Amino acid sequence: MKRDLITVTDLTDDELQNVFQRAQGFERMSAQERLSLRGKLVGKHCLLLFYEPSTRTRLSFEVAAKTFGMEACVVTGESSSVVKGESIEDTAQTCGAMGFDLAVMRHPNDTAVAEFAPHFPASVINGGSGKFAHPTQALLDAYALWKRDLLIEGLRIAICGDILHSRVARSNVRLLNRFGITPILVGPRQLMPEELQKSGESPEGEELRAEISHSLDELLERLDVLMMLRTQLERHEGVVRIRPGEFIAGYQLNAERLRALSPNALVMHPGPVVRGSELTDEVMKNERTIIVEQVAGGVFVRMALIDLLTQ
Ligand code: CP
């Protein structure tokens, strides 16, 4: 049955638990046991349609699909007929006519994946749409917390940096809210969505429950998790919203701030990291930084999603 994952709200509470449990099951398998999954989706085809650059999302979906024996076909924006003027709807119908069993799509526009999905006959997974949503990133972030029994009401988690342009922040807020968690969004005023500062509502009228802060230093000693974000210059449209020095002075997680961070707090980042901007080398090397673990977990979470959505 066709099931699309455009935002984390497309999954029920039971399905969220199911994804985490399935992912953990895959993670705990030996290499030999994982080989036995190869026949599961043999003969099926996964389309990876990426209109923006990606290392983690694209590769982990490819690895996940191939682990089940699926063929993965990659199309990038520059190599597709979109550059000749083909619409999203026609692209969906064209790709749909080729018998794909699943599509993963990334696109710079907020609504493109949601526009593609109704015209594509098989399930569609959002691999990142504009600044609107990156559900599989939020799921893999949550998986890292779930494994530590931290995905519970009362978790003190801050998401820091360029919130304005971040689909990761929006998807994480949506997902954390499902677990009764109200994250703190921290960053400079000019990188904070106005609508969140005023009412907590996204432009779509969706209620996002988050606290807003402009001072990372005031938060550090009372956090369980600090998720840092890259400044997404590709979405700034040439406008200088903040000078790099000002951002670093207020919001870079460096050795000094790491010392001020509560001793057991985890440091997360969806990647890619821009070293010297939001994080420094010392933070990358620190044992509380779980960025590489997030990436590894991403393969298992995406395997779980493929398993769920191709049934
Ligand atoms: N986190 C993330 O989406 O990374 P990529 O852009 O490399 O896929």
mmCIF file of C-alpha atoms and ligand atoms in Angstrom:
data_model
loop_
_atom_site.group_PDB
_atom_site.id
_atom_site.type_symbol
_atom_site.label_atom_id
_atom_site.label_comp_id
_atom_site.label_asym_id
_atom_site.label_seq_id
_atom_site.Cartn_x
_atom_site.Cartn_y
_atom_site.Cartn_z
ATOM 1 C CA MET A 1 0.000 0.000 0.000
ATOM 2 C CA LYS A 2 1.247 3.518 -0.821
ATOM 3 C CA ARG A 3 2.242 5.423 2.327
ATOM 4 C CA ASP A 4 4.064 8.729 2.114
ATOM 5 C CA LEU A 5 6.345 10.202 4.751
ATOM 6 C CA ILE A 6 6.311 13.946 4.119
ATOM 7 C CA THR A 7 6.544 15.008 7.761
ATOM 8 C CA VAL A 8 6.907 13.103 11.026
ATOM 9 C CA THR A 9 3.199 13.700 11.650
ATOM 10 C CA ASP A 10 2.491 11.105 8.931
ATOM 11 C CA LEU A 11 3.532 8.344 11.357
ATOM 12 C CA THR A 12 1.287 7.182 14.187
ATOM 13 C CA ASP A 13 2.613 6.839 17.736
ATOM 14 C CA ASP A 14 2.713 3.055 17.277
ATOM 15 C CA GLU A 15 4.615 3.436 14.006
ATOM 16 C CA LEU A 16 7.187 5.713 15.659
ATOM 17 C CA GLN A 17 7.885 3.047 18.285
ATOM 18 C CA ASN A 18 7.889 0.418 15.562
ATOM 19 C CA VAL A 19 10.519 2.348 13.557
ATOM 20 C CA PHE A 20 12.809 2.674 16.599
ATOM 21 C CA GLN A 21 12.397 -0.997 17.519
ATOM 22 C CA ARG A 22 12.956 -2.184 13.958
ATOM 23 C CA ALA A 23 16.017 0.077 13.628
ATOM 24 C CA GLN A 24 17.464 -1.352 16.830
ATOM 25 C CA GLY A 25 16.771 -4.875 15.592
ATOM 26 C CA PHE A 26 18.731 -4.136 12.402
ATOM 27 C CA GLU A 27 21.523 -2.460 14.362
ATOM 28 C CA ARG A 28 21.930 -5.480 16.635
ATOM 29 C CA MET A 29 22.225 -7.932 13.741
ATOM 30 C CA SER A 30 25.602 -9.383 12.916
ATOM 31 C CA ALA A 31 27.000 -8.749 9.431
ATOM 32 C CA GLN A 32 26.045 -12.346 8.581
ATOM 33 C CA GLU A 33 22.470 -11.846 9.768
ATOM 34 C CA ARG A 34 22.195 -8.631 7.794
ATOM 35 C CA LEU A 35 23.210 -10.559 4.670
ATOM 36 C CA SER A 36 20.078 -12.637 5.100
ATOM 37 C CA LEU A 37 17.967 -9.470 4.522
ATOM 38 C CA ARG A 38 19.210 -9.253 0.972
ATOM 39 C CA GLY A 39 16.366 -11.286 -0.496
ATOM 40 C CA LYS A 40 13.659 -9.242 1.219
ATOM 41 C CA LEU A 41 13.103 -6.669 -1.526
ATOM 42 C CA VAL A 42 15.050 -8.218 -4.380
ATOM 43 C CA GLY A 43 13.638 -7.187 -7.752
ATOM 44 C CA LYS A 44 12.274 -3.911 -6.299
ATOM 45 C CA HIS A 45 13.552 -0.488 -7.283
ATOM 46 C CA CYS A 46 14.160 2.610 -5.185
ATOM 47 C CA LEU A 47 14.370 6.048 -6.824
ATOM 48 C CA LEU A 48 16.621 8.595 -5.127
ATOM 49 C CA LEU A 49 15.656 11.975 -6.547
ATOM 50 C CA PHE A 50 17.990 14.599 -5.128
ATOM 51 C CA TYR A 51 17.654 18.218 -6.264
ATOM 52 C CA GLU A 52 20.044 19.438 -3.548
ATOM 53 C CA PRO A 53 23.452 18.100 -2.495
ATOM 54 C CA SER A 54 23.559 15.366 0.122
ATOM 55 C CA THR A 55 26.095 12.942 1.534
ATOM 56 C CA ARG A 56 24.392 11.354 4.556
ATOM 57 C CA THR A 57 20.760 11.109 3.476
ATOM 58 C CA ARG A 58 21.368 9.946 -0.048
ATOM 59 C CA LEU A 59 24.082 7.417 0.803
ATOM 60 C CA SER A 60 22.306 5.989 3.839
ATOM 61 C CA PHE A 61 19.107 5.439 1.838
ATOM 62 C CA GLU A 62 21.183 3.785 -0.869
ATOM 63 C CA VAL A 63 22.923 1.508 1.649
ATOM 64 C CA ALA A 64 19.594 0.765 3.362
ATOM 65 C CA ALA A 65 17.853 -0.104 0.067
ATOM 66 C CA LYS A 66 20.727 -2.278 -1.115
ATOM 67 C CA THR A 67 20.836 -4.139 2.203
ATOM 68 C CA PHE A 68 17.328 -5.391 1.347
ATOM 69 C CA GLY A 69 18.436 -6.291 -2.197
ATOM 70 C CA MET A 70 16.687 -3.297 -3.811
ATOM 71 C CA GLU A 71 18.167 -1.596 -6.846
ATOM 72 C CA ALA A 72 18.768 2.087 -6.114
ATOM 73 C CA CYS A 73 18.672 4.588 -8.996
ATOM 74 C CA VAL A 74 19.948 8.097 -8.349
ATOM 75 C CA VAL A 75 18.830 11.214 -10.238
ATOM 76 C CA THR A 76 20.260 14.602 -9.315
ATOM 77 C CA GLY A 77 18.799 17.992 -10.190
ATOM 78 C CA GLU A 78 21.459 18.908 -12.733
ATOM 79 C CA SER A 79 21.127 15.566 -14.518
ATOM 80 C CA SER A 80 17.326 15.533 -14.670
ATOM 81 C CA SER A 81 14.913 16.987 -17.209
ATOM 82 C CA VAL A 82 13.805 19.541 -14.605
ATOM 83 C CA VAL A 83 16.560 21.746 -16.045
ATOM 84 C CA LYS A 84 14.647 21.614 -19.368
ATOM 85 C CA GLY A 85 11.491 22.851 -17.670
ATOM 86 C CA GLU A 86 9.717 19.633 -16.634
ATOM 87 C CA SER A 87 7.289 20.199 -13.757
ATOM 88 C CA ILE A 88 7.216 18.338 -10.441
ATOM 89 C CA GLU A 89 3.903 16.712 -11.401
ATOM 90 C CA ASP A 90 5.196 15.532 -14.783
ATOM 91 C CA THR A 91 8.428 14.284 -13.192
ATOM 92 C CA ALA A 92 6.368 12.224 -10.729
ATOM 93 C CA GLN A 93 4.222 10.758 -13.496
ATOM 94 C CA THR A 94 7.277 10.025 -15.659
ATOM 95 C CA CYS A 95 9.203 8.295 -12.866
ATOM 96 C CA GLY A 96 6.016 6.579 -11.716
ATOM 97 C CA ALA A 97 5.553 5.059 -15.175
ATOM 98 C CA MET A 98 8.851 3.200 -14.785
ATOM 99 C CA GLY A 99 7.608 0.968 -12.006
ATOM 100 C CA PHE A 100 9.598 2.215 -9.026
ATOM 101 C CA ASP A 101 8.537 0.738 -5.686
ATOM 102 C CA LEU A 102 9.677 3.676 -3.553
ATOM 103 C CA ALA A 103 11.015 7.213 -4.022
ATOM 104 C CA VAL A 104 13.121 9.354 -1.722
ATOM 105 C CA MET A 105 13.126 13.002 -2.740
ATOM 106 C CA ARG A 106 15.072 16.073 -1.633
ATOM 107 C CA HIS A 107 14.186 19.483 -2.988
ATOM 108 C CA PRO A 108 15.011 23.126 -2.146
ATOM 109 C CA ASN A 109 11.319 24.147 -2.138
ATOM 110 C CA ASP A 110 9.250 23.670 1.023
ATOM 111 C CA THR A 111 6.290 22.076 -0.759
ATOM 112 C CA ALA A 112 7.897 20.171 -3.674
ATOM 113 C CA VAL A 113 7.895 16.706 -2.085
ATOM 114 C CA ALA A 114 4.272 17.089 -0.996
ATOM 115 C CA GLU A 115 3.406 18.138 -4.578
ATOM 116 C CA PHE A 116 5.293 15.164 -6.049
ATOM 117 C CA ALA A 117 3.802 12.467 -3.820
ATOM 118 C CA PRO A 118 0.158 12.422 -5.041
ATOM 119 C CA HIS A 119 1.317 11.928 -8.646
ATOM 120 C CA PHE A 120 3.716 9.065 -7.855
ATOM 121 C CA PRO A 121 2.148 5.622 -7.550
ATOM 122 C CA ALA A 122 4.429 4.189 -4.845
ATOM 123 C CA SER A 123 5.429 5.463 -1.392
ATOM 124 C CA VAL A 124 7.426 8.699 -1.199
ATOM 125 C CA ILE A 125 9.831 9.628 1.594
ATOM 126 C CA ASN A 126 10.828 13.232 2.127
ATOM 127 C CA GLY A 127 14.631 13.399 2.145
ATOM 128 C CA GLY A 128 14.544 17.107 3.015
ATOM 129 C CA SER A 129 12.226 19.797 1.595
ATOM 130 C CA GLY A 130 13.348 23.423 1.759
ATOM 131 C CA LYS A 131 13.187 24.673 5.308
ATOM 132 C CA PHE A 132 9.911 22.830 5.950
ATOM 133 C CA ALA A 133 10.813 19.265 6.888
ATOM 134 C CA HIS A 134 13.500 16.602 7.113
ATOM 135 C CA PRO A 135 11.578 13.829 8.837
ATOM 136 C CA THR A 136 14.143 11.045 8.519
ATOM 137 C CA GLN A 137 16.809 13.266 10.122
ATOM 138 C CA ALA A 138 14.515 13.970 13.074
ATOM 139 C CA LEU A 139 13.761 10.252 13.353
ATOM 140 C CA LEU A 140 17.427 9.311 13.466
ATOM 141 C CA ASP A 141 18.094 12.073 16.003
ATOM 142 C CA ALA A 142 15.227 10.773 18.121
ATOM 143 C CA TYR A 143 16.510 7.202 17.722
ATOM 144 C CA ALA A 144 19.823 8.215 19.359
ATOM 145 C CA LEU A 145 17.823 9.637 22.295
ATOM 146 C CA TRP A 146 15.344 6.719 22.427
ATOM 147 C CA LYS A 147 18.229 4.226 22.729
ATOM 148 C CA ARG A 148 19.381 6.087 25.859
ATOM 149 C CA ASP A 149 15.833 6.288 27.328
ATOM 150 C CA LEU A 150 16.026 10.070 26.917
ATOM 151 C CA LEU A 151 13.043 10.513 24.604
ATOM 152 C CA ILE A 152 10.765 11.405 27.493
ATOM 153 C CA GLU A 153 8.862 14.376 28.875
ATOM 154 C CA GLY A 154 11.179 16.699 30.767
ATOM 155 C CA LEU A 155 14.181 16.253 28.471
ATOM 156 C CA ARG A 156 16.055 19.559 28.383
ATOM 157 C CA ILE A 157 17.141 19.883 24.770
ATOM 158 C CA ALA A 158 18.238 23.014 22.944
ATOM 159 C CA ILE A 159 18.596 23.376 19.178
ATOM 160 C CA CYS A 160 21.066 26.145 18.419
ATOM 161 C CA GLY A 161 21.943 28.203 15.364
ATOM 162 C CA ASP A 162 20.192 29.096 12.108
ATOM 163 C CA ILE A 163 16.684 28.037 13.129
ATOM 164 C CA LEU A 164 15.107 30.286 10.471
ATOM 165 C CA HIS A 165 16.362 28.175 7.571
ATOM 166 C CA SER A 166 16.408 24.785 9.272
ATOM 167 C CA ARG A 167 14.124 21.954 8.213
ATOM 168 C CA VAL A 168 15.944 19.821 10.782
ATOM 169 C CA ALA A 169 14.883 22.156 13.605
ATOM 170 C CA ARG A 170 11.259 22.179 12.434
ATOM 171 C CA SER A 171 11.098 18.389 12.099
ATOM 172 C CA ASN A 172 12.774 17.908 15.462
ATOM 173 C CA VAL A 173 10.319 20.263 17.169
ATOM 174 C CA ARG A 174 7.382 18.382 15.608
ATOM 175 C CA LEU A 175 8.772 15.023 16.709
ATOM 176 C CA LEU A 176 9.922 16.071 20.189
ATOM 177 C CA ASN A 177 6.475 17.594 20.816
ATOM 178 C CA ARG A 178 4.982 14.136 20.113
ATOM 179 C CA PHE A 179 6.926 12.855 23.127
ATOM 180 C CA GLY A 180 5.804 15.713 25.361
ATOM 181 C CA ILE A 181 9.131 17.516 25.006
ATOM 182 C CA THR A 182 9.296 21.293 24.516
ATOM 183 C CA PRO A 183 12.699 22.065 23.004
ATOM 184 C CA ILE A 184 14.458 25.408 23.387
ATOM 185 C CA LEU A 185 15.340 27.069 20.103
ATOM 186 C CA VAL A 186 18.367 29.279 20.607
ATOM 187 C CA GLY A 187 19.996 31.646 18.168
ATOM 188 C CA PRO A 188 20.275 35.275 17.138
ATOM 189 C CA ARG A 189 17.008 37.140 16.515
ATOM 190 C CA GLN A 190 17.763 37.475 12.795
ATOM 191 C CA LEU A 191 18.056 33.666 12.441
ATOM 192 C CA MET A 192 14.870 32.888 14.371
ATOM 193 C CA PRO A 193 11.536 32.556 12.516
ATOM 194 C CA GLU A 194 9.400 35.580 13.392
ATOM 195 C CA GLU A 195 6.244 33.523 13.594
ATOM 196 C CA LEU A 196 7.809 31.284 16.254
ATOM 197 C CA GLN A 197 9.022 34.265 18.267
ATOM 198 C CA LYS A 198 5.492 35.681 18.296
ATOM 199 C CA SER A 199 3.068 32.789 18.501
ATOM 200 C CA GLY A 200 4.783 29.428 18.232
ATOM 201 C CA GLU A 201 2.947 28.764 14.980
ATOM 202 C CA SER A 202 4.541 27.895 11.662
ATOM 203 C CA PRO A 203 3.286 29.744 8.524
ATOM 204 C CA GLU A 204 1.196 26.641 7.729
ATOM 205 C CA GLY A 205 -0.795 27.298 10.895
ATOM 206 C CA GLU A 206 0.706 24.222 12.493
ATOM 207 C CA GLU A 207 1.400 24.647 16.184
ATOM 208 C CA LEU A 208 5.034 24.063 17.103
ATOM 209 C CA ARG A 209 5.703 24.035 20.832
ATOM 210 C CA ALA A 210 9.133 25.506 21.592
ATOM 211 C CA GLU A 211 10.750 28.007 23.918
ATOM 212 C CA ILE A 212 12.857 30.728 22.332
ATOM 213 C CA SER A 213 16.182 31.950 23.686
ATOM 214 C CA HIS A 214 18.857 34.269 22.360
ATOM 215 C CA SER A 215 21.501 33.330 24.917
ATOM 216 C CA LEU A 216 23.311 30.009 24.578
ATOM 217 C CA ASP A 217 25.530 30.835 27.552
ATOM 218 C CA GLU A 218 22.540 31.103 29.896
ATOM 219 C CA LEU A 219 21.339 27.621 28.919
ATOM 220 C CA LEU A 220 24.489 25.533 28.914
ATOM 221 C CA GLU A 221 24.535 24.377 32.525
ATOM 222 C CA ARG A 222 20.943 23.105 32.466
ATOM 223 C CA LEU A 223 20.815 21.036 29.266
ATOM 224 C CA ASP A 224 20.671 17.283 28.690
ATOM 225 C CA VAL A 225 21.188 17.645 24.934
ATOM 226 C CA LEU A 226 22.554 20.429 22.771
ATOM 227 C CA MET A 227 21.913 20.092 19.055
ATOM 228 C CA MET A 228 24.013 22.471 16.979
ATOM 229 C CA LEU A 229 23.050 23.555 13.456
ATOM 230 C CA ARG A 230 24.992 24.796 10.469
ATOM 231 C CA THR A 231 24.274 28.300 9.160
ATOM 232 C CA GLN A 232 22.544 27.485 5.877
ATOM 233 C CA LEU A 233 24.002 30.183 3.675
ATOM 234 C CA GLU A 234 22.489 28.586 0.565
ATOM 235 C CA ARG A 235 19.062 29.723 1.841
ATOM 236 C CA HIS A 236 20.132 33.261 2.834
ATOM 237 C CA GLU A 237 19.666 34.508 -0.777
ATOM 238 C CA GLY A 238 22.727 36.717 -0.581
ATOM 239 C CA VAL A 239 21.432 38.651 2.455
ATOM 240 C CA VAL A 240 24.029 39.037 5.217
ATOM 241 C CA ARG A 241 21.896 38.289 8.269
ATOM 242 C CA ILE A 242 24.755 38.025 10.739
ATOM 243 C CA ARG A 243 28.498 38.538 10.507
ATOM 244 C CA PRO A 244 30.473 35.307 11.113
ATOM 245 C CA GLY A 245 32.337 36.910 14.043
ATOM 246 C CA GLU A 246 29.081 37.880 15.754
ATOM 247 C CA PHE A 247 27.659 34.382 15.308
ATOM 248 C CA ILE A 248 30.817 32.749 16.664
ATOM 249 C CA ALA A 249 30.943 35.109 19.659
ATOM 250 C CA GLY A 250 27.388 34.294 20.695
ATOM 251 C CA TYR A 251 26.673 30.805 19.477
ATOM 252 C CA GLN A 252 29.746 28.759 18.542
ATOM 253 C CA LEU A 253 30.159 25.656 20.686
ATOM 254 C CA ASN A 254 33.860 25.771 21.534
ATOM 255 C CA ALA A 255 36.100 24.342 24.292
ATOM 256 C CA GLU A 256 35.077 27.043 26.775
ATOM 257 C CA ARG A 257 31.343 26.531 26.244
ATOM 258 C CA LEU A 258 31.852 22.758 26.328
ATOM 259 C CA ARG A 259 33.291 23.175 29.834
ATOM 260 C CA ALA A 260 30.227 25.207 30.827
ATOM 261 C CA LEU A 261 27.821 22.633 29.372
ATOM 262 C CA SER A 262 26.258 20.357 31.971
ATOM 263 C CA PRO A 263 28.671 17.412 32.475
ATOM 264 C CA ASN A 264 26.454 14.634 31.093
ATOM 265 C CA ALA A 265 24.943 16.582 28.210
ATOM 266 C CA LEU A 266 25.173 15.108 24.730
ATOM 267 C CA VAL A 267 26.219 17.183 21.728
ATOM 268 C CA MET A 268 24.400 16.438 18.476
ATOM 269 C CA HIS A 269 24.511 17.843 14.963
ATOM 270 C CA PRO A 270 22.680 16.653 11.838
ATOM 271 C CA GLY A 271 25.706 17.369 9.650
ATOM 272 C CA PRO A 272 27.344 18.549 7.579
ATOM 273 C CA VAL A 273 29.399 20.379 10.213
ATOM 274 C CA VAL A 274 31.220 23.573 9.293
ATOM 275 C CA ARG A 275 34.197 23.381 11.653
ATOM 276 C CA GLY A 276 35.212 26.748 12.986
ATOM 277 C CA SER A 277 31.684 28.103 12.600
ATOM 278 C CA GLU A 278 29.088 26.405 14.829
ATOM 279 C CA LEU A 279 31.560 23.847 16.256
ATOM 280 C CA THR A 280 35.282 23.624 16.871
ATOM 281 C CA ASP A 281 37.709 20.712 16.531
ATOM 282 C CA GLU A 282 37.719 20.145 20.319
ATOM 283 C CA VAL A 283 33.957 19.627 20.281
ATOM 284 C CA MET A 284 34.132 17.226 17.348
ATOM 285 C CA LYS A 285 36.657 15.093 19.253
ATOM 286 C CA ASN A 286 34.830 15.177 22.578
ATOM 287 C CA GLU A 287 33.356 11.912 23.871
ATOM 288 C CA ARG A 288 29.977 13.561 24.519
ATOM 289 C CA THR A 289 29.657 14.427 20.833
ATOM 290 C CA ILE A 290 27.614 11.727 19.101
ATOM 291 C CA ILE A 291 27.550 13.023 15.526
ATOM 292 C CA VAL A 292 29.122 9.886 14.049
ATOM 293 C CA GLU A 293 26.704 7.701 16.007
ATOM 294 C CA GLN A 294 23.805 9.732 14.565
ATOM 295 C CA VAL A 295 25.053 8.966 11.049
ATOM 296 C CA ALA A 296 25.431 5.249 11.796
ATOM 297 C CA GLY A 297 21.941 5.095 13.304
ATOM 298 C CA GLY A 298 20.587 6.842 10.225
ATOM 299 C CA VAL A 299 21.172 3.759 8.093
ATOM 300 C CA PHE A 300 19.144 1.562 10.490
ATOM 301 C CA VAL A 301 16.334 4.105 10.818
ATOM 302 C CA ARG A 302 16.114 4.389 7.029
ATOM 303 C CA MET A 303 16.125 0.585 6.740
ATOM 304 C CA ALA A 304 13.230 0.524 9.208
ATOM 305 C CA LEU A 305 11.332 3.128 7.164
ATOM 306 C CA ILE A 306 11.888 1.294 3.884
ATOM 307 C CA ASP A 307 10.728 -1.916 5.565
ATOM 308 C CA LEU A 308 7.605 -0.181 6.914
ATOM 309 C CA LEU A 309 6.673 1.713 3.760
ATOM 310 C CA THR A 310 7.176 -1.073 1.215
ATOM 311 C CA GLN A 311 4.841 -3.539 2.950
HETATM 312 N N1 CP B 1 21.888 15.826 7.611
HETATM 313 C C1 CP B 1 21.783 15.785 6.283
HETATM 314 O O1 CP B 1 20.683 15.844 5.722
HETATM 315 O O2 CP B 1 22.967 15.645 5.647
HETATM 316 P P1 CP B 1 23.141 15.561 4.065
HETATM 317 O O3 CP B 1 22.780 16.904 3.498
HETATM 318 O O4 CP B 1 24.579 15.191 3.848
HETATM 319 O O5 CP B 1 22.201 14.490 3.551
#
